[in-house]
């Protein structure tokens, strides 16, 4: 099922932000196929030409919507990582935030569409996409380093382990969001917990 749309923490006062919020709402309710400049214009009381003034192309609109969505999720991620619980509990919370809620999760649907459209993108666009990836990567690395320093995790190369873990999450996440038969969120979480247990558990004795 589509994941919940994460609402912004403050009032949307700028036209650009209103359009991004409306785009995410449309994707959640109706899917990407129904997302048009004209439809967005009706939602926010603007002409499609006015929206094009802000974004230029639909590709740019989608990328900025993804960036906006990730900013909202970043607030939740930082809150989860600042809780006074074990590093492993915070790692499980990060995994839960990373994974799609299920089939047609709007954030992941948007993510896949942006990546698909960017095959011939310029370097500047690719750098903006990389920034979205690195926000998760940095937080994961920092959490691993903390857990290792406190003796909660066995010593691993945090950078390499984070890269491999994100690849695992991306693979499972893609299966979930497209609705691959036989794949569900709890099953995926179980696979990931097992991988983390096997890789990070401190040997006894």
Tab-separated table of C-alpha atoms in Angstrom:
chain	number	residue	atom	x	y	z
A	1	UNK	CA	0.000	0.000	0.000
A	2	UNK	CA	1.200	3.586	-0.449
A	3	UNK	CA	3.290	4.870	2.421
A	4	UNK	CA	2.110	7.812	4.484
A	5	UNK	CA	2.815	11.260	3.102
A	6	UNK	CA	5.040	13.046	5.559
A	7	UNK	CA	3.728	16.549	6.017
A	8	UNK	CA	6.061	19.544	6.423
A	9	UNK	CA	6.728	20.791	9.928
A	10	UNK	CA	5.852	24.379	9.128
A	11	UNK	CA	3.208	26.279	7.216
A	12	UNK	CA	3.721	26.304	3.473
A	13	UNK	CA	3.995	29.965	2.657
A	14	UNK	CA	6.090	29.950	-0.509
A	15	UNK	CA	4.508	29.047	-3.872
A	16	UNK	CA	7.370	26.685	-4.714
A	17	UNK	CA	6.891	24.727	-1.513
A	18	UNK	CA	3.147	24.587	-2.037
A	19	UNK	CA	3.694	22.994	-5.434
A	20	UNK	CA	6.124	20.414	-4.015
A	21	UNK	CA	3.682	19.460	-1.270
A	22	UNK	CA	0.847	19.168	-3.794
A	23	UNK	CA	3.009	17.030	-6.081
A	24	UNK	CA	3.790	14.602	-3.278
A	25	UNK	CA	0.133	14.427	-2.281
A	26	UNK	CA	-0.882	13.674	-5.877
A	27	UNK	CA	1.722	10.922	-6.189
A	28	UNK	CA	0.494	9.335	-2.950
A	29	UNK	CA	-3.173	9.490	-3.909
A	30	UNK	CA	-3.124	8.878	-7.658
A	31	UNK	CA	0.361	7.821	-8.731
A	32	UNK	CA	2.922	9.447	-10.991
A	33	UNK	CA	0.863	8.966	-14.150
A	34	UNK	CA	-1.687	11.498	-12.909
A	35	UNK	CA	0.908	14.118	-12.016
A	36	UNK	CA	0.733	16.929	-14.591
A	37	UNK	CA	1.649	20.595	-14.585
A	38	UNK	CA	-1.972	21.520	-15.328
A	39	UNK	CA	-3.280	19.346	-12.515
A	40	UNK	CA	-0.791	20.771	-10.040
A	41	UNK	CA	-1.759	24.255	-11.131
A	42	UNK	CA	-5.392	23.548	-10.291
A	43	UNK	CA	-4.394	22.188	-6.889
A	44	UNK	CA	-2.447	25.298	-5.860
A	45	UNK	CA	-4.289	27.966	-7.838
A	46	UNK	CA	-1.585	28.650	-10.411
A	47	UNK	CA	-1.308	28.323	-14.171
A	48	UNK	CA	0.883	25.576	-15.612
A	49	UNK	CA	3.034	28.378	-17.031
A	50	UNK	CA	3.556	29.744	-13.532
A	51	UNK	CA	4.710	26.325	-12.345
A	52	UNK	CA	7.080	26.060	-15.299
A	53	UNK	CA	8.496	29.428	-14.252
A	54	UNK	CA	9.567	27.868	-10.954
A	55	UNK	CA	10.780	24.510	-12.254
A	56	UNK	CA	11.405	24.661	-16.001
A	57	UNK	CA	10.771	20.969	-16.716
A	58	UNK	CA	8.899	18.052	-15.200
A	59	UNK	CA	12.215	16.327	-14.504
A	60	UNK	CA	13.289	19.289	-12.388
A	61	UNK	CA	9.933	19.341	-10.612
A	62	UNK	CA	10.290	15.661	-9.722
A	63	UNK	CA	13.862	16.070	-8.468
A	64	UNK	CA	12.944	19.055	-6.313
A	65	UNK	CA	9.926	17.187	-4.963
A	66	UNK	CA	12.201	14.306	-4.015
A	67	UNK	CA	14.640	16.702	-2.349
A	68	UNK	CA	11.771	18.282	-0.424
A	69	UNK	CA	10.457	14.869	0.646
A	70	UNK	CA	13.922	13.825	1.819
A	71	UNK	CA	14.230	17.026	3.857
A	72	UNK	CA	11.042	16.112	5.710
A	73	UNK	CA	12.240	12.563	6.272
A	74	UNK	CA	15.623	13.864	7.391
A	75	UNK	CA	13.929	15.582	10.327
A	76	UNK	CA	12.478	12.236	11.400
A	77	UNK	CA	15.779	10.451	10.884
A	78	UNK	CA	17.736	12.908	13.005
A	79	UNK	CA	15.138	12.649	15.762
A	80	UNK	CA	15.335	8.846	15.709
A	81	UNK	CA	19.138	8.879	15.785
A	82	UNK	CA	19.255	11.294	18.726
A	83	UNK	CA	17.157	9.064	21.021
A	84	UNK	CA	18.825	7.789	24.183
A	85	UNK	CA	18.674	4.109	23.271
A	86	UNK	CA	21.259	1.587	22.101
A	87	UNK	CA	23.031	1.999	18.781
A	88	UNK	CA	21.339	-1.177	17.537
A	89	UNK	CA	17.876	0.170	18.350
A	90	UNK	CA	18.684	3.346	16.465
A	91	UNK	CA	20.056	1.293	13.575
A	92	UNK	CA	16.768	-0.625	13.401
A	93	UNK	CA	14.901	2.710	13.418
A	94	UNK	CA	17.042	4.005	10.540
A	95	UNK	CA	16.290	0.850	8.536
A	96	UNK	CA	12.558	1.288	9.170
A	97	UNK	CA	12.687	4.867	7.900
A	98	UNK	CA	14.758	3.885	4.863
A	99	UNK	CA	12.522	1.080	3.634
A	100	UNK	CA	9.294	1.785	1.738
A	101	UNK	CA	6.082	1.219	3.626
A	102	UNK	CA	5.040	-1.217	0.920
A	103	UNK	CA	3.792	-1.446	-2.652
A	104	UNK	CA	3.600	1.976	-4.360
A	105	UNK	CA	5.112	3.880	-1.457
A	106	UNK	CA	5.042	7.455	-2.860
A	107	UNK	CA	8.536	8.459	-1.744
A	108	UNK	CA	10.109	5.367	-3.266
A	109	UNK	CA	7.940	5.598	-6.379
A	110	UNK	CA	9.233	9.118	-6.872
A	111	UNK	CA	12.812	8.054	-6.143
A	112	UNK	CA	12.732	5.314	-8.766
A	113	UNK	CA	11.203	7.655	-11.343
A	114	UNK	CA	13.822	10.346	-10.759
A	115	UNK	CA	16.640	7.811	-11.062
A	116	UNK	CA	15.133	6.342	-14.231
A	117	UNK	CA	14.801	9.779	-15.835
A	118	UNK	CA	18.365	10.745	-14.940
A	119	UNK	CA	20.171	8.245	-17.139
A	120	UNK	CA	21.257	11.086	-19.432
A	121	UNK	CA	21.336	13.789	-16.767
A	122	UNK	CA	24.106	16.358	-16.502
A	123	UNK	CA	26.777	16.307	-13.802
A	124	UNK	CA	25.035	18.935	-11.675
A	125	UNK	CA	21.854	16.859	-11.502
A	126	UNK	CA	23.809	13.745	-10.589
A	127	UNK	CA	25.559	15.640	-7.806
A	128	UNK	CA	22.193	16.662	-6.373
A	129	UNK	CA	21.069	13.045	-6.450
A	130	UNK	CA	24.309	11.961	-4.788
A	131	UNK	CA	23.705	14.462	-1.985
A	132	UNK	CA	20.449	12.664	-1.166
A	133	UNK	CA	22.279	9.349	-0.937
A	134	UNK	CA	25.126	10.769	1.130
A	135	UNK	CA	22.792	12.159	3.802
A	136	UNK	CA	21.768	8.577	4.665
A	137	UNK	CA	25.297	7.275	4.241
A	138	UNK	CA	26.867	9.770	6.637
A	139	UNK	CA	24.302	9.084	9.343
A	140	UNK	CA	24.738	5.337	8.962
A	141	UNK	CA	28.526	5.583	9.126
A	142	UNK	CA	28.393	7.781	12.237
A	143	UNK	CA	26.051	5.342	13.965
A	144	UNK	CA	28.285	2.382	13.121
A	145	UNK	CA	31.365	4.193	14.412
A	146	UNK	CA	29.562	5.035	17.657
A	147	UNK	CA	28.354	1.460	18.130
A	148	UNK	CA	31.850	0.088	17.514
A	149	UNK	CA	33.468	2.573	19.903
A	150	UNK	CA	31.031	1.582	22.673
A	151	UNK	CA	31.558	-2.115	22.114
A	152	UNK	CA	27.986	-2.670	20.903
A	153	UNK	CA	29.114	-3.679	17.395
A	154	UNK	CA	32.058	-5.776	16.348
A	155	UNK	CA	34.822	-3.824	14.565
A	156	UNK	CA	34.025	-3.321	10.864
A	157	UNK	CA	35.063	-0.821	8.215
A	158	UNK	CA	32.157	1.584	8.726
A	159	UNK	CA	32.376	3.166	5.269
A	160	UNK	CA	32.419	-0.151	3.417
A	161	UNK	CA	29.771	-1.685	5.641
A	162	UNK	CA	27.455	1.325	5.165
A	163	UNK	CA	27.865	1.143	1.381
A	164	UNK	CA	26.992	-2.545	1.326
A	165	UNK	CA	24.097	-2.123	3.751
A	166	UNK	CA	22.535	0.631	1.646
A	167	UNK	CA	22.854	-1.559	-1.433
A	168	UNK	CA	21.012	-4.309	0.442
A	169	UNK	CA	18.295	-1.879	1.521
A	170	UNK	CA	17.956	-0.505	-2.003
A	171	UNK	CA	17.567	-3.990	-3.428
A	172	UNK	CA	14.912	-5.055	-0.957
A	173	UNK	CA	13.250	-1.642	-1.120
A	174	UNK	CA	12.890	-1.853	-4.888
A	175	UNK	CA	11.242	-5.263	-4.579
A	176	UNK	CA	8.801	-3.926	-2.002
A	177	UNK	CA	7.778	-0.793	-3.876
A	178	UNK	CA	7.107	-2.612	-7.150
A	179	UNK	CA	5.107	-5.244	-5.287
A	180	UNK	CA	7.207	-8.284	-6.176
A	181	UNK	CA	5.043	-11.329	-5.390
A	182	UNK	CA	6.118	-13.147	-2.243
A	183	UNK	CA	7.881	-10.107	-0.789
A	184	UNK	CA	6.453	-8.196	2.161
A	185	UNK	CA	7.844	-5.631	4.580
A	186	UNK	CA	8.075	-7.888	7.631
A	187	UNK	CA	9.898	-10.532	5.630
A	188	UNK	CA	12.358	-7.922	4.382
A	189	UNK	CA	12.911	-6.528	7.863
A	190	UNK	CA	13.634	-10.067	9.061
A	191	UNK	CA	16.280	-10.594	6.372
A	192	UNK	CA	17.940	-7.297	7.239
A	193	UNK	CA	17.874	-7.941	10.995
A	194	UNK	CA	19.483	-11.327	10.388
A	195	UNK	CA	22.191	-9.752	8.222
A	196	UNK	CA	22.931	-7.091	10.849
A	197	UNK	CA	23.000	-9.654	13.647
A	198	UNK	CA	25.425	-11.872	11.765
A	199	UNK	CA	27.647	-8.973	10.722
A	200	UNK	CA	27.716	-6.759	13.799
A	201	UNK	CA	27.157	-8.990	16.830
A	202	UNK	CA	30.107	-8.944	19.221
A	203	UNK	CA	31.501	-12.487	19.660
A	204	UNK	CA	31.003	-13.887	23.149
A	205	UNK	CA	33.988	-14.868	25.226
